[in-house]
PDB file of C-alpha atoms in Angstrom:
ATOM      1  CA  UNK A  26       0.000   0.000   0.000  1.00  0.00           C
ATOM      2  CA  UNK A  27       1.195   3.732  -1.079  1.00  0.00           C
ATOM      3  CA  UNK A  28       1.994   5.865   1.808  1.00  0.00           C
ATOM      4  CA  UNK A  29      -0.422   8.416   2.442  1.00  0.00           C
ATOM      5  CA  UNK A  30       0.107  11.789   0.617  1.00  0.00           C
ATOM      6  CA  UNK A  31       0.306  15.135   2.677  1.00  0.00           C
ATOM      7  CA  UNK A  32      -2.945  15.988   1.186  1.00  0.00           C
ATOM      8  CA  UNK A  33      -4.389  12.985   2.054  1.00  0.00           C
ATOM      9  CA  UNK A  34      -3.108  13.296   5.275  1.00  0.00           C
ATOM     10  CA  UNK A  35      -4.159  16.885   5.746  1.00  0.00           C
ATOM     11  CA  UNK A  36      -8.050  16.053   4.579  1.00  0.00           C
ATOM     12  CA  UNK A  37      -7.925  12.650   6.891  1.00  0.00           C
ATOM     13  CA  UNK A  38      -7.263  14.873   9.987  1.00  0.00           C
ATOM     14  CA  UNK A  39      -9.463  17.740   9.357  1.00  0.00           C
ATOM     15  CA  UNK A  40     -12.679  15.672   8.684  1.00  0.00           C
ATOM     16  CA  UNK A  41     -11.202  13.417  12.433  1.00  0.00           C
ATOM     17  CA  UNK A  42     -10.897  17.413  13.481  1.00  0.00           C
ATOM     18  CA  UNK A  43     -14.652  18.293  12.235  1.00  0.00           C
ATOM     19  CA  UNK A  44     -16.460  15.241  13.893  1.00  0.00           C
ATOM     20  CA  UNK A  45     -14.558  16.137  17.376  1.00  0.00           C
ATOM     21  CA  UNK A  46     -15.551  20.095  16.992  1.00  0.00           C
ATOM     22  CA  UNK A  47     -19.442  18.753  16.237  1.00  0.00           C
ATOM     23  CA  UNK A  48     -19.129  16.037  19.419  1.00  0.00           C
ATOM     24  CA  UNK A  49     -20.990  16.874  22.932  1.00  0.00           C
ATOM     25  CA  UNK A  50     -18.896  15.577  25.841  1.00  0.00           C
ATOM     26  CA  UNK A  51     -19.772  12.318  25.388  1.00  0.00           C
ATOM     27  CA  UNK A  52     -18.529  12.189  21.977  1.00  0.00           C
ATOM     28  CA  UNK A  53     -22.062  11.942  20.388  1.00  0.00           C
ATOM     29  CA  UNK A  54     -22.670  13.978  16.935  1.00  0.00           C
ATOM     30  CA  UNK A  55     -25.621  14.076  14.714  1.00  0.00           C
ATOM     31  CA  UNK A  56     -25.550  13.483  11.035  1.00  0.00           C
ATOM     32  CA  UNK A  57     -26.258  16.633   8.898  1.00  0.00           C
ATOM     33  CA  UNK A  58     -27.949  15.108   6.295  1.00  0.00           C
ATOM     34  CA  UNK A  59     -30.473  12.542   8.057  1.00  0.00           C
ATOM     35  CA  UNK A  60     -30.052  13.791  11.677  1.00  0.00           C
ATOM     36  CA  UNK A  61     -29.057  10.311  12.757  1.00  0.00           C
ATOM     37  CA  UNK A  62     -27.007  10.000  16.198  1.00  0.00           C
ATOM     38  CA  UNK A  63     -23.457   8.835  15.921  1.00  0.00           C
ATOM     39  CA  UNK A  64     -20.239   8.528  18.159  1.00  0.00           C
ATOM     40  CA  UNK A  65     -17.874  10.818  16.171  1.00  0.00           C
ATOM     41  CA  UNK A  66     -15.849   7.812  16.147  1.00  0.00           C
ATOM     42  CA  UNK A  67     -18.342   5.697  13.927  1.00  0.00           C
ATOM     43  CA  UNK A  68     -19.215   9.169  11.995  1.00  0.00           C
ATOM     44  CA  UNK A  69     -17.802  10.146   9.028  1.00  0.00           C
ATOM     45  CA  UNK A  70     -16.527  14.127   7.832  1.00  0.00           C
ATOM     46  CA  UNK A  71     -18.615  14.124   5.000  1.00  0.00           C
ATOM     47  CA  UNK A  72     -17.371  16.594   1.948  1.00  0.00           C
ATOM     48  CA  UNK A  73     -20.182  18.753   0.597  1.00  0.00           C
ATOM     49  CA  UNK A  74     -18.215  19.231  -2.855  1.00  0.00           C
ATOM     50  CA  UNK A  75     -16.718  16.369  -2.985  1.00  0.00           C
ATOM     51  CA  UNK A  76     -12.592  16.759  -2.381  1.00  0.00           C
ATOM     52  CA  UNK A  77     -12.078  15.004  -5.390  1.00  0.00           C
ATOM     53  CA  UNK A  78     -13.826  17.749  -7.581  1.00  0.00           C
ATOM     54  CA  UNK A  79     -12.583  20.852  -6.348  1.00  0.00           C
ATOM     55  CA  UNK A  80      -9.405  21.729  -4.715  1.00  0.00           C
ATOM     56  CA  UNK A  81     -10.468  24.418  -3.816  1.00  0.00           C
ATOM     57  CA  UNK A  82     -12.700  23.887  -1.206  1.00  0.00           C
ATOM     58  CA  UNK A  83     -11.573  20.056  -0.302  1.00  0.00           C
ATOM     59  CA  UNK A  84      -9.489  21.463   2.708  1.00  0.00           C
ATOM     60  CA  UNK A  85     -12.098  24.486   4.089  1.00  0.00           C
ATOM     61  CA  UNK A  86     -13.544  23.522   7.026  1.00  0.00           C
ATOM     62  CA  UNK A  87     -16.921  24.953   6.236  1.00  0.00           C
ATOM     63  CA  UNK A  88     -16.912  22.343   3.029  1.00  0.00           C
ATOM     64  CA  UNK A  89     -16.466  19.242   5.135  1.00  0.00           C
ATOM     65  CA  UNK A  90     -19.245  18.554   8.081  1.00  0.00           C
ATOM     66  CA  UNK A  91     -20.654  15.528  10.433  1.00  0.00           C
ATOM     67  CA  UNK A  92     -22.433  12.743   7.991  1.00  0.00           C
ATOM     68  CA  UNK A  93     -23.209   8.732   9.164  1.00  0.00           C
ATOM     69  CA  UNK A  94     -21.476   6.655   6.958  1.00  0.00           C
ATOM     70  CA  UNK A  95     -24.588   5.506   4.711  1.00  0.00           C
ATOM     71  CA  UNK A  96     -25.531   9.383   3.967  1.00  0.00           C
ATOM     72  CA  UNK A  97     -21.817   9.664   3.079  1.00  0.00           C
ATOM     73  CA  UNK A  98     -21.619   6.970   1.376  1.00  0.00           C
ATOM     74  CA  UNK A  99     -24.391   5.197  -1.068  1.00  0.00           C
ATOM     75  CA  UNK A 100     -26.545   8.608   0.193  1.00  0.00           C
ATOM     76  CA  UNK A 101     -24.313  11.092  -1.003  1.00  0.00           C
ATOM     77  CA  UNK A 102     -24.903   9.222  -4.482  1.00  0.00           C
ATOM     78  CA  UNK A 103     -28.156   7.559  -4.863  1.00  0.00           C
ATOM     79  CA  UNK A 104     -30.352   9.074  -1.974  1.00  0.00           C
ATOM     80  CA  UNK A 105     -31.806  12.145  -0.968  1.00  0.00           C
ATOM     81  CA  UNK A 106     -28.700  12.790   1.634  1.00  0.00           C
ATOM     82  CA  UNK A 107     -26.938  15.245  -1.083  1.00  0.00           C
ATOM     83  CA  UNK A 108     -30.640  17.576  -1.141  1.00  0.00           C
ATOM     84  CA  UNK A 109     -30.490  17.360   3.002  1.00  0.00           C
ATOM     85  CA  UNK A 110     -26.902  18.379   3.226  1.00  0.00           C
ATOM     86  CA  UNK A 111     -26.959  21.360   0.590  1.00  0.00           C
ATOM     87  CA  UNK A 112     -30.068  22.523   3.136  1.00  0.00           C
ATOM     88  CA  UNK A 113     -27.789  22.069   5.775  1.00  0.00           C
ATOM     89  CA  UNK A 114     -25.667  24.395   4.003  1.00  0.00           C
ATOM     90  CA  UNK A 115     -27.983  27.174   3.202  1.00  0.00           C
ATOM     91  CA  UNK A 116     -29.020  27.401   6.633  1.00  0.00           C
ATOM     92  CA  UNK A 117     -25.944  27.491   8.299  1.00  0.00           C
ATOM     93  CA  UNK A 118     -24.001  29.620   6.343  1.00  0.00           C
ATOM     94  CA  UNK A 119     -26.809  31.370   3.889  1.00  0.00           C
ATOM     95  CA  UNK A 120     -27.233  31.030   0.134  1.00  0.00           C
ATOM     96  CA  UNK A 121     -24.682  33.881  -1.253  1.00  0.00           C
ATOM     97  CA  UNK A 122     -21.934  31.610   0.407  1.00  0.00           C
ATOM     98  CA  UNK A 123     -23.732  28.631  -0.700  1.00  0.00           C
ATOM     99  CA  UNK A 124     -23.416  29.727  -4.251  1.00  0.00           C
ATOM    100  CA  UNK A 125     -20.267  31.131  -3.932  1.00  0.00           C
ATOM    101  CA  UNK A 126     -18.868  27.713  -2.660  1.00  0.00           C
ATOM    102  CA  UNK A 127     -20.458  26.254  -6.118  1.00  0.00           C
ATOM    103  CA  UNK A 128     -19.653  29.118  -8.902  1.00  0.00           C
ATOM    104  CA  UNK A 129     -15.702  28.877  -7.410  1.00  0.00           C
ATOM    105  CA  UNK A 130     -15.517  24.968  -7.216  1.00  0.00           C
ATOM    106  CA  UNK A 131     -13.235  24.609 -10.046  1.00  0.00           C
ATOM    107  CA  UNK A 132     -10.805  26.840  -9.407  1.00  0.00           C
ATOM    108  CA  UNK A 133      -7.342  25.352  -8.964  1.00  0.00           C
ATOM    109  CA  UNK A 134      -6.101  25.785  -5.101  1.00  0.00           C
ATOM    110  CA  UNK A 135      -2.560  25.117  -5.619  1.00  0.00           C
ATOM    111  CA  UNK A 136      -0.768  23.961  -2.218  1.00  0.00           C
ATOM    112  CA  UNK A 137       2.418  22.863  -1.315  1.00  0.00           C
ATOM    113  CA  UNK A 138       4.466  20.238   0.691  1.00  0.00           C
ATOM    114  CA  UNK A 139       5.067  22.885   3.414  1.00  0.00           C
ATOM    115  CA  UNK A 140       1.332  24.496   3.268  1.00  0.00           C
ATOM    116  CA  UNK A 141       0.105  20.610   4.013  1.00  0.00           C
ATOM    117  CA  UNK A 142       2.809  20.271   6.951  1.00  0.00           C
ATOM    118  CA  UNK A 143       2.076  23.541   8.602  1.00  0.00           C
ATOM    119  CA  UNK A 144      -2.011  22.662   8.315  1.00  0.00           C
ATOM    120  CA  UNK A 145      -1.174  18.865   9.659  1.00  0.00           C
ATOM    121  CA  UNK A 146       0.938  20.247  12.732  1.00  0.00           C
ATOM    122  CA  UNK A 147      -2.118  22.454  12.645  1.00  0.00           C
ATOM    123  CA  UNK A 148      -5.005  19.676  12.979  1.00  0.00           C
ATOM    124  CA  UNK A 149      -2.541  17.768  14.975  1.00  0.00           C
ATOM    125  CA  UNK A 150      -2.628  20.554  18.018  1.00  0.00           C
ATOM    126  CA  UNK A 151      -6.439  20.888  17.648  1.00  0.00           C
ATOM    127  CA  UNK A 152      -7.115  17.354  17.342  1.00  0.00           C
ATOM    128  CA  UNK A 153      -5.416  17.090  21.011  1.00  0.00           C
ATOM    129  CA  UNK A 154      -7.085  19.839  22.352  1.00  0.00           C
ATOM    130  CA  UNK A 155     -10.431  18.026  21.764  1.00  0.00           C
ATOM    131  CA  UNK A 156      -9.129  14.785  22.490  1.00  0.00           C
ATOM    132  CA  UNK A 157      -8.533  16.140  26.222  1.00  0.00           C
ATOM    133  CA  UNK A 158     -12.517  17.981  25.925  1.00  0.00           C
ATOM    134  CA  UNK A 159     -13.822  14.712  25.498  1.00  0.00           C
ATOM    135  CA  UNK A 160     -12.421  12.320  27.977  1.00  0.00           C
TER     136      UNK A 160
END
C-alpha cells in the first residue's frame, strides 16, 4: 500500500478534526444530512463538494461537516442525503456563500508540501485539544 500523501493526510485529519468540533462531551454527533445519532468515532466528515472535484474547497472547514457513513456513502450518491446536506448548508451559512462555494468549485487551489505540513501540525494541536474535551 502507497503511503499516504500530505494531502491525504491533511483532509484525513481535518474531517477526524470536524467530527470532534461537532461532538458533545460524550462524543455523540448528529448526522447533517439525516439527523441520525453517531459517536464521532463511527461518523464520518462528509465533503459537501466532494474533495475530489474541487481543490479548492476540499481542505475548508466549512466544506467538510458531520455525515453517518450511509448518507456519506451510497446517500451522497443515490439518496436524498446530497438535497439534506446542501439545506444544511444554506441554513448554516446562507445562500450567497452557498453559491459562492459552487460558482468557485473549479478553481485550482494550488498547495504545497510545506502548506500541508504547517495545516497537519495544525489539525494535529487541535485534534489534542479536543481529544482532552472529550475524555
Amino acid at each position: 500500500m502507497p503511503a499516504e500523501t500530505p494531502r491525504a493526510k491533511a483532509i484525513r485529519l481535518l474531517q477526524q478534526l470536524v467530527r470532534m468540533k461537532a461532538a458533545d462531551n460524550h462524543g455523540m454527533v448528529t448526522c447533517v444530512s439525516c439527523g441520525k445519532s453517531v459517536h464521532y468515532k463511527d461518523a464520518d466528515g462528509g465533503h459537501w463538494l466532494p474533495k475530489g472535484a474541487s481543490s479548492r474547497w476540499a481542505l475548508e472547514e466549512c466544506n467538510i461537516h458531520v455525515q453517518c457513513k450511509g448518507c456519506n456513502g451510497f446517500g451522497m450518491k443515490y439518496g436524498a442525503a446530497s438535497h439534506q446536506y446542501t439545506v444544511h448548508m444554506i441554513e448554516m451559512y446562507g445562500k450567497d456563500h452557498v453559491d459562492h462555494m459552487l460558482a468557485t468549485k473549479n478553481q485550482v487551489h494550488k498547495l504545497y508540501k510545506a502548506d500541508y505540513e504547517d495545516m497537519i501540525a495544525d489539525f494535529r494541536e487541535q485534534i489534542k485539544q479536543q481529544k482532552e474535551r472529550l475524555q
